[in-house]
GROMACS .gro file of N, CA and C in nm:
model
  354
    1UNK      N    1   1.833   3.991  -4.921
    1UNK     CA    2   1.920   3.880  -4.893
    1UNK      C    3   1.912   3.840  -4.745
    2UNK      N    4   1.907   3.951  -4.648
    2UNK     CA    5   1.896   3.922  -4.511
    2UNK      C    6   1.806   3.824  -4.507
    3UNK      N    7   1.657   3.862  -4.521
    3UNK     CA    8   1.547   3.782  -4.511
    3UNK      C    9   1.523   3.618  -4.554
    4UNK      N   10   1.621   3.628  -4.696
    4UNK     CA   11   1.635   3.494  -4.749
    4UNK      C   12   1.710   3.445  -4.641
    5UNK      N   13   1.815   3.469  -4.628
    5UNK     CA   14   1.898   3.427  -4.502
    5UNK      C   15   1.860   3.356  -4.409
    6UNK      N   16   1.823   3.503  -4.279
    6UNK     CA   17   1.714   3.411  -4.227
    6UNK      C   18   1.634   3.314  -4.220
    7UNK      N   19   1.533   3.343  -4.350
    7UNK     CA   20   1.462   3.254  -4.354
    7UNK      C   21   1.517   3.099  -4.367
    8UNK      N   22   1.622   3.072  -4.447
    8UNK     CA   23   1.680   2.986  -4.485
    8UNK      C   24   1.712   2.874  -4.367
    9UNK      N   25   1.758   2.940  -4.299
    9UNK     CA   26   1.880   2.884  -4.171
    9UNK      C   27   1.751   2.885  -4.070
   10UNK      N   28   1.674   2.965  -4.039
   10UNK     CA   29   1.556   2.913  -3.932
   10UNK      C   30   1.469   2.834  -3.941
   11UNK      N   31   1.453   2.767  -4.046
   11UNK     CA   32   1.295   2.739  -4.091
   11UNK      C   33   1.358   2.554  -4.001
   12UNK      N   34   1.460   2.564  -4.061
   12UNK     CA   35   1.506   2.362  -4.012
   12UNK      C   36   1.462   2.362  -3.862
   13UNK      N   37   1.529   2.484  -3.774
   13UNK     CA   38   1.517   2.535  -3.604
   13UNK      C   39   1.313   2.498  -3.611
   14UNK      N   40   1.254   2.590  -3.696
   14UNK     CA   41   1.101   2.587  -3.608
   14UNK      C   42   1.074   2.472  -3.698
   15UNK      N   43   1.068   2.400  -3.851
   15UNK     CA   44   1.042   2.267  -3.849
   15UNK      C   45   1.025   2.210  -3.748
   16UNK      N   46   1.129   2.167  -3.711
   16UNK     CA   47   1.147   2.060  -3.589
   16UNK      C   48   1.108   2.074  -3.450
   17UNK      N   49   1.044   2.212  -3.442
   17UNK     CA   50   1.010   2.289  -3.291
   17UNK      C   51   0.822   2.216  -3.300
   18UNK      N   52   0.776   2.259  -3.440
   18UNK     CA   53   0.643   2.226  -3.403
   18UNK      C   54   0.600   2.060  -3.431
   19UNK      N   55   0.530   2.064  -3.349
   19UNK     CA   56   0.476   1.854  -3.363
   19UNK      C   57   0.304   1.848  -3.452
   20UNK      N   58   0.261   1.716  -3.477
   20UNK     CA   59   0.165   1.755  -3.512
   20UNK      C   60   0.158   1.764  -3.695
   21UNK      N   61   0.046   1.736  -3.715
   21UNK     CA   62   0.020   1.784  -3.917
   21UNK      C   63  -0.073   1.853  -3.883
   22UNK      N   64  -0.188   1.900  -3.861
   22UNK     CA   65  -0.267   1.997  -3.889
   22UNK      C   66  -0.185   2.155  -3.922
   23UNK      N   67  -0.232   2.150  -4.056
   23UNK     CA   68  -0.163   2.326  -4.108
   23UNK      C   69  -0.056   2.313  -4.064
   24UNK      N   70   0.042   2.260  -4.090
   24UNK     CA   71   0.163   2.285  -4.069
   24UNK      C   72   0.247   2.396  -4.197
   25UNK      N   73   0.257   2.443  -4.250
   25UNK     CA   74   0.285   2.547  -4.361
   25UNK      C   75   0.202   2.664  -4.306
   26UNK      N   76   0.063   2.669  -4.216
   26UNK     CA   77   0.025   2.800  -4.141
   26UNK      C   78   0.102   2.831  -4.028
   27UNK      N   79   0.134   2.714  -3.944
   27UNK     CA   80   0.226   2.717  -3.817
   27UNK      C   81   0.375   2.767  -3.843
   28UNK      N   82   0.418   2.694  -3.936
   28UNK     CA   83   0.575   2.745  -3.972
   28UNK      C   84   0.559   2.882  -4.023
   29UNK      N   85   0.491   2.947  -4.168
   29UNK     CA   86   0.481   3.081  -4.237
   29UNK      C   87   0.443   3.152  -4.070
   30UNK      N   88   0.364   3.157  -3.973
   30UNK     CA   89   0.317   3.258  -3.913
   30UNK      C   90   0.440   3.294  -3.793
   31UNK      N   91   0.538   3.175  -3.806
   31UNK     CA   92   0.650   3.232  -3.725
   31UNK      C   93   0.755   3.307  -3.810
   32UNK      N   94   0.765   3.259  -3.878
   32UNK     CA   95   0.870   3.324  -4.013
   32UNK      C   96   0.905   3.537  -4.032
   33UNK      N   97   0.992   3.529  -3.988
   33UNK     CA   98   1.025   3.682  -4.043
   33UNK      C   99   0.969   3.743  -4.201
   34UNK      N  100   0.975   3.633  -4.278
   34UNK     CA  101   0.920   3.692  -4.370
   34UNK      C  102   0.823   3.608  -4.430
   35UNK      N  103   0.691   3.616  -4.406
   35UNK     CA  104   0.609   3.509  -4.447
   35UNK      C  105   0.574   3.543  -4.548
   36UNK      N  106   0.593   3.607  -4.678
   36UNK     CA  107   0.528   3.623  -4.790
   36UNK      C  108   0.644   3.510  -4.835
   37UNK      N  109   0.750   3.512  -4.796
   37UNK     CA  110   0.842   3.435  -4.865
   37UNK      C  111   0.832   3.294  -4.830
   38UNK      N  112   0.797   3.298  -4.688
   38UNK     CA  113   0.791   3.125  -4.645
   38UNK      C  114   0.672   3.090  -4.710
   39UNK      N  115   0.515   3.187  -4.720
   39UNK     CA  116   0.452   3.121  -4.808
   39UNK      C  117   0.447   3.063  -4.980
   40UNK      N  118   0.540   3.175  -5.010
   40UNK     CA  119   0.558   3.144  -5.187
   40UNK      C  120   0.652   2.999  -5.187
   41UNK      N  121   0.741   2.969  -5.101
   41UNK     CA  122   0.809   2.913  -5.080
   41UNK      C  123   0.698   2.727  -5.059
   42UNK      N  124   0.633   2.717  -4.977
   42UNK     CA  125   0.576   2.633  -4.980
   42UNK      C  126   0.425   2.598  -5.043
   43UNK      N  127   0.425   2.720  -5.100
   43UNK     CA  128   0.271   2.721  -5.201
   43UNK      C  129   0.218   2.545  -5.257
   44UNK      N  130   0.268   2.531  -5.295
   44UNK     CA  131   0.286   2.367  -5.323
   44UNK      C  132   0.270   2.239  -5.250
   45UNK      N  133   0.287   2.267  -5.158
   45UNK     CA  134   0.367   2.151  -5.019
   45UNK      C  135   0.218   2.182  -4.974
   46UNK      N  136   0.111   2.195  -4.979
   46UNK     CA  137  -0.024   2.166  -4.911
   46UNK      C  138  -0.009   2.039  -4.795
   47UNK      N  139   0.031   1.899  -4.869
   47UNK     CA  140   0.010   1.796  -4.811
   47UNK      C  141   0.132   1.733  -4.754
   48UNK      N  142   0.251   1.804  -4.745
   48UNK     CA  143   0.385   1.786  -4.728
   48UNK      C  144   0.420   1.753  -4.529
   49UNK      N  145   0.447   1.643  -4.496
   49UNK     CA  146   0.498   1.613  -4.344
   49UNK      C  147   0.590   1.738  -4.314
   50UNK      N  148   0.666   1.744  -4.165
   50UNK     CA  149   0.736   1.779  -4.135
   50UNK      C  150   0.909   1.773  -4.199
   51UNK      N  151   0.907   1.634  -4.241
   51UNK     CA  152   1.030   1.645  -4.317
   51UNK      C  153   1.018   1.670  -4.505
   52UNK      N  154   0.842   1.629  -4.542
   52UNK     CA  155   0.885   1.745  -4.664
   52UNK      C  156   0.923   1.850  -4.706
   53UNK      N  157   0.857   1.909  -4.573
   53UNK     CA  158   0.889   2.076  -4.581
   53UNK      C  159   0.984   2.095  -4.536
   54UNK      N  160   1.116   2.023  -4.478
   54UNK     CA  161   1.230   2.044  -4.470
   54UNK      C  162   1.301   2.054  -4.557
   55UNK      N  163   1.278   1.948  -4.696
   55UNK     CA  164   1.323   1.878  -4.753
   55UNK      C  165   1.317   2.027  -4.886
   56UNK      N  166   1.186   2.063  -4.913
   56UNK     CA  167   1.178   2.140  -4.960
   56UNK      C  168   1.236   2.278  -4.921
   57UNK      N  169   1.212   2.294  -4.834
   57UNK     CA  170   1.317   2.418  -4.783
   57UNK      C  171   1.509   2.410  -4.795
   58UNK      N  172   1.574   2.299  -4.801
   58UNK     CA  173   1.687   2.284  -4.808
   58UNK      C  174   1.706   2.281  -4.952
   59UNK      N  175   1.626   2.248  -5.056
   59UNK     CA  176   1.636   2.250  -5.203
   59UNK      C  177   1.646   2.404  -5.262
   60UNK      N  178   1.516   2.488  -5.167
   60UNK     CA  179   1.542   2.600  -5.193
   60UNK      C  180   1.687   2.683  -5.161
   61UNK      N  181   1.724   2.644  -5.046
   61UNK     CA  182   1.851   2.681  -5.035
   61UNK      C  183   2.005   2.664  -5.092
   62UNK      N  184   1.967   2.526  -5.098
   62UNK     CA  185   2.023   2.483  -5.202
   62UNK      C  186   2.027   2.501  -5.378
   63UNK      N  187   1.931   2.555  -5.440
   63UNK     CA  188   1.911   2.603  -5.568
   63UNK      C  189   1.975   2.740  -5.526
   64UNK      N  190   1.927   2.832  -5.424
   64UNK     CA  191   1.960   2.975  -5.422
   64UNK      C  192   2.121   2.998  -5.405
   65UNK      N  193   2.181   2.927  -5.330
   65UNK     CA  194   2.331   2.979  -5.311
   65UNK      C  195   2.431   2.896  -5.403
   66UNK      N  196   2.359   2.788  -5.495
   66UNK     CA  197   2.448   2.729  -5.654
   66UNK      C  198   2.382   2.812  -5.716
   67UNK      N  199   2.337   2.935  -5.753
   67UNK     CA  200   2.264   3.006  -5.828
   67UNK      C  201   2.331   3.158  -5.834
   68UNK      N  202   2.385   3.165  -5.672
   68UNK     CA  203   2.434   3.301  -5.641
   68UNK      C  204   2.616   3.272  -5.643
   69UNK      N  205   2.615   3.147  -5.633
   69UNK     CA  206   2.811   3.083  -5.638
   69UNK      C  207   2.800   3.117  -5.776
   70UNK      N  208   2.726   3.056  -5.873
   70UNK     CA  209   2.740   3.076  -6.024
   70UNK      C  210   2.780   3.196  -6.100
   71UNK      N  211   2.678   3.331  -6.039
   71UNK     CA  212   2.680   3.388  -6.043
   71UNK      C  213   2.819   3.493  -5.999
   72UNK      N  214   2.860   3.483  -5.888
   72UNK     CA  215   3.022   3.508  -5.866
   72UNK      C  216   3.099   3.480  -5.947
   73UNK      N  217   3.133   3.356  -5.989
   73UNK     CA  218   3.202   3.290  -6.062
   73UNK      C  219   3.247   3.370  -6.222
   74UNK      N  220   3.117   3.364  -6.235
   74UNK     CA  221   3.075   3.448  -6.378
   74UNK      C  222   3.175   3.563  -6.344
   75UNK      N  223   3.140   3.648  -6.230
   75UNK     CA  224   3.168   3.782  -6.212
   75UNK      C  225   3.364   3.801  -6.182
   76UNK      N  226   3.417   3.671  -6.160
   76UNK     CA  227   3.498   3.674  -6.167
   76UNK      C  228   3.591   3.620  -6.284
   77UNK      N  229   3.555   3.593  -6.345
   77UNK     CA  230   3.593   3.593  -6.499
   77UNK      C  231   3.616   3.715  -6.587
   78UNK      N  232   3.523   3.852  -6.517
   78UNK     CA  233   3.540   3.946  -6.585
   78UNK      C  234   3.690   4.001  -6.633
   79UNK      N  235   3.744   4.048  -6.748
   79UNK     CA  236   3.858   4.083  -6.749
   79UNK      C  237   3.896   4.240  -6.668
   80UNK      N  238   4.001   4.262  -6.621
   80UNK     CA  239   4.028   4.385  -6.559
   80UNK      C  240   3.978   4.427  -6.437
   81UNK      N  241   3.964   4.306  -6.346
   81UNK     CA  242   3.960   4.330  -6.218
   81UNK      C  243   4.047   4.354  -6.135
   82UNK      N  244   3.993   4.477  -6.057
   82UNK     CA  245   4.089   4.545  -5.951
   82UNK      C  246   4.147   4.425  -5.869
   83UNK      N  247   4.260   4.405  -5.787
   83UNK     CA  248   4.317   4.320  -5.726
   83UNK      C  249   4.226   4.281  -5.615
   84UNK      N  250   4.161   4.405  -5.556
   84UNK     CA  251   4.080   4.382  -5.422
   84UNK      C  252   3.935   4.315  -5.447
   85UNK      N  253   3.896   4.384  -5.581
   85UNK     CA  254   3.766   4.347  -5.600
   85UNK      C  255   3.778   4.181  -5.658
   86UNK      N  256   3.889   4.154  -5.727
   86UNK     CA  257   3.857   3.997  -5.732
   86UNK      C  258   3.899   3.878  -5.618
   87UNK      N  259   3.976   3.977  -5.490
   87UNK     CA  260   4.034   3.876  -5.410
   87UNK      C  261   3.873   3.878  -5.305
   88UNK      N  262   3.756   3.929  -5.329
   88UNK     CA  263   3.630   3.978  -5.284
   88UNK      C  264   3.528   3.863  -5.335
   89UNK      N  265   3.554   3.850  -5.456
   89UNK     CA  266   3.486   3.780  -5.536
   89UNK      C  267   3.544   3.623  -5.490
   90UNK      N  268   3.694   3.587  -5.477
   90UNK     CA  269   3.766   3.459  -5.428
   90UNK      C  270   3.677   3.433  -5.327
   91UNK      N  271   3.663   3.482  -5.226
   91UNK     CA  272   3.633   3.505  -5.076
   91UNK      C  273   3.526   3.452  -5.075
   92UNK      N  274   3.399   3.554  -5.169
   92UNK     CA  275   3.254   3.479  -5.171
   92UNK      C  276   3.227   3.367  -5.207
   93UNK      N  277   3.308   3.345  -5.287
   93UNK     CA  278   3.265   3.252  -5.388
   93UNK      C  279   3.336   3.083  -5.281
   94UNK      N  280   3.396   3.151  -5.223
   94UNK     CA  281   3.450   3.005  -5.093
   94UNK      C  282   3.336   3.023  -5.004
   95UNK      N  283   3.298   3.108  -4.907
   95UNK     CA  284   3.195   3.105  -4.876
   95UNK      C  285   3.045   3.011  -4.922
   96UNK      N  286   3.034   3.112  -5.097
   96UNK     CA  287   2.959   3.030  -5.095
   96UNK      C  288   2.914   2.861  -5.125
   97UNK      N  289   3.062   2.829  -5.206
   97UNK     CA  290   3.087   2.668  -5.178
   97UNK      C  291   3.057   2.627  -5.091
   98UNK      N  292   3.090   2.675  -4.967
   98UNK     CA  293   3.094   2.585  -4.842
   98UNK      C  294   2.913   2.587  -4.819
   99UNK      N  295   2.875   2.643  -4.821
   99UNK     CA  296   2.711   2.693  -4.828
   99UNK      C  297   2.631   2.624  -4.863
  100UNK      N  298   2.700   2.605  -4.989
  100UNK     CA  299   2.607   2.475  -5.074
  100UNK      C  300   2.626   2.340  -5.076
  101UNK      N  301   2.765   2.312  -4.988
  101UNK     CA  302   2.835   2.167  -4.933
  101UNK      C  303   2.745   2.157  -4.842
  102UNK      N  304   2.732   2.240  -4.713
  102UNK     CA  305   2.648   2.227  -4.619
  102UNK      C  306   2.542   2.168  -4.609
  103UNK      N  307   2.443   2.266  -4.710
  103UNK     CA  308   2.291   2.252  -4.725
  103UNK      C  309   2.309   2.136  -4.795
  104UNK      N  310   2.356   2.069  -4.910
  104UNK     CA  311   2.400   1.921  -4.941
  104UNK      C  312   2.390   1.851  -4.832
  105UNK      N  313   2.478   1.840  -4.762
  105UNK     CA  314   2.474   1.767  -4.634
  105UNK      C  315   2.421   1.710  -4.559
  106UNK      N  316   2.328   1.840  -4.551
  106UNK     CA  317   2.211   1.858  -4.509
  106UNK      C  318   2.094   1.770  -4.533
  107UNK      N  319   2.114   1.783  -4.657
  107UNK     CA  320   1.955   1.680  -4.754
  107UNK      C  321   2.013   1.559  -4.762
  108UNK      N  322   2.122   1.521  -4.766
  108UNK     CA  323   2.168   1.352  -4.711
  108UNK      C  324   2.137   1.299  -4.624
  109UNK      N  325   2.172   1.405  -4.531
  109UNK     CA  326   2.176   1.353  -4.345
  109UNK      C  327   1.973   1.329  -4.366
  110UNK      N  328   1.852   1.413  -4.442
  110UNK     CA  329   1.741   1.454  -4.410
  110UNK      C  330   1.707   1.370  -4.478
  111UNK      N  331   1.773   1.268  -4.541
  111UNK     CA  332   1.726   1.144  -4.620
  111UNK      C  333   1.731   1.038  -4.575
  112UNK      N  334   1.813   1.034  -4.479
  112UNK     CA  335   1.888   0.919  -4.456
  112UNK      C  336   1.841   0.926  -4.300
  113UNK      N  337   1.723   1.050  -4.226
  113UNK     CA  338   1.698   1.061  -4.119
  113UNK      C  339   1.805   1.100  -4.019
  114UNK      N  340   1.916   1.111  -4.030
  114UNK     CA  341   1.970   1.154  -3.963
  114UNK      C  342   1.966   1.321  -3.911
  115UNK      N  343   1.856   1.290  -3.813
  115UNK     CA  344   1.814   1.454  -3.842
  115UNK      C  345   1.904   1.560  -3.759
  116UNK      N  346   1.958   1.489  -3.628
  116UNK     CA  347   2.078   1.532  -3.583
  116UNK      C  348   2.218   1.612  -3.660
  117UNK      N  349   2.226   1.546  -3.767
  117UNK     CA  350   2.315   1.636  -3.865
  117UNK      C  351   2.246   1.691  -3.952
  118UNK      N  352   2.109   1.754  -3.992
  118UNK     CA  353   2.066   1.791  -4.042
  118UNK      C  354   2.109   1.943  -3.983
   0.00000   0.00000   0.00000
C-alpha cells in the first residue's frame, strides 16, 4: 500500500517536473520508487503526452481508492462489530471519500487544464 501511495501522489510532482516527449514513461518509471508498478501502470500509454499520463495515472488512483472505499463499506456492514473496530472502519472509509473527491478533482481541474489545481 505504501508504494501504491507513493506512487500515486508523486507521479503528478515528476509529470510535470520533466519537459519534452521523447520516452517519457522511461523518464517518469526510472524516477519512481516502484517502477515495476509505474511500468505495469503505463504499459499501454506508449504514445501518451505529458497530460495523458497524468490523466491515466489519476484514473488509476481513482479506480484504486473507490475500490478500497467499497471495500470498507462492505466491511462495515458486517454484523457484530466491536464498537472500536467499526468506529475504524467510519474513519477510513471518510478518509477514503475524501481521496476519491480529490483525485476527482483532480481529473476535472486536468481536463479543463487547470493544472494548478491539479
Amino acid at each position: 500500500m505504501k508504494s501504491t501511495t507513493s506512487f500515486i501522489f508523486l507521479i503528478g510532482l515528476k509529470l510535470c517536473a520533466i519537459s519534452g516527449t521523447s520516452n517519457l514513461i522511461e523518464r517518469v518509471c526510472q524516477s519512481s520508487e516502484d517502477k515495476n508498478l509505474c511500468y505495469s501502470t503505463y504499459n499501454n500509454a506508449q504514445k501518451a503526452d505529458l497530460n495523458g499520463l497524468a490523466m491515466i495515472g489519476l484514473n488509476q488512483a481513482s479506480g484504486n481508492a473507490t475500490a478500497i472505499l467499497k471495500y470498507v463499506q462492505e466491511r462495515m456492514g458486517q454484523p457484530n462489530l466491536e464498537p472500536l473496530v467499526q468506529q475504524g472502519l467510519i474513519d477510513c472509509a471518510n478518509l477514503y471519500q475524501d481521496a476519491v473527491d480529490q483525485v476527482d478533482d483532480s481529473i476535472a481541474a486536468l481536463e479543463a487544464d487547470a493544472f494548478k489545481d491539479v
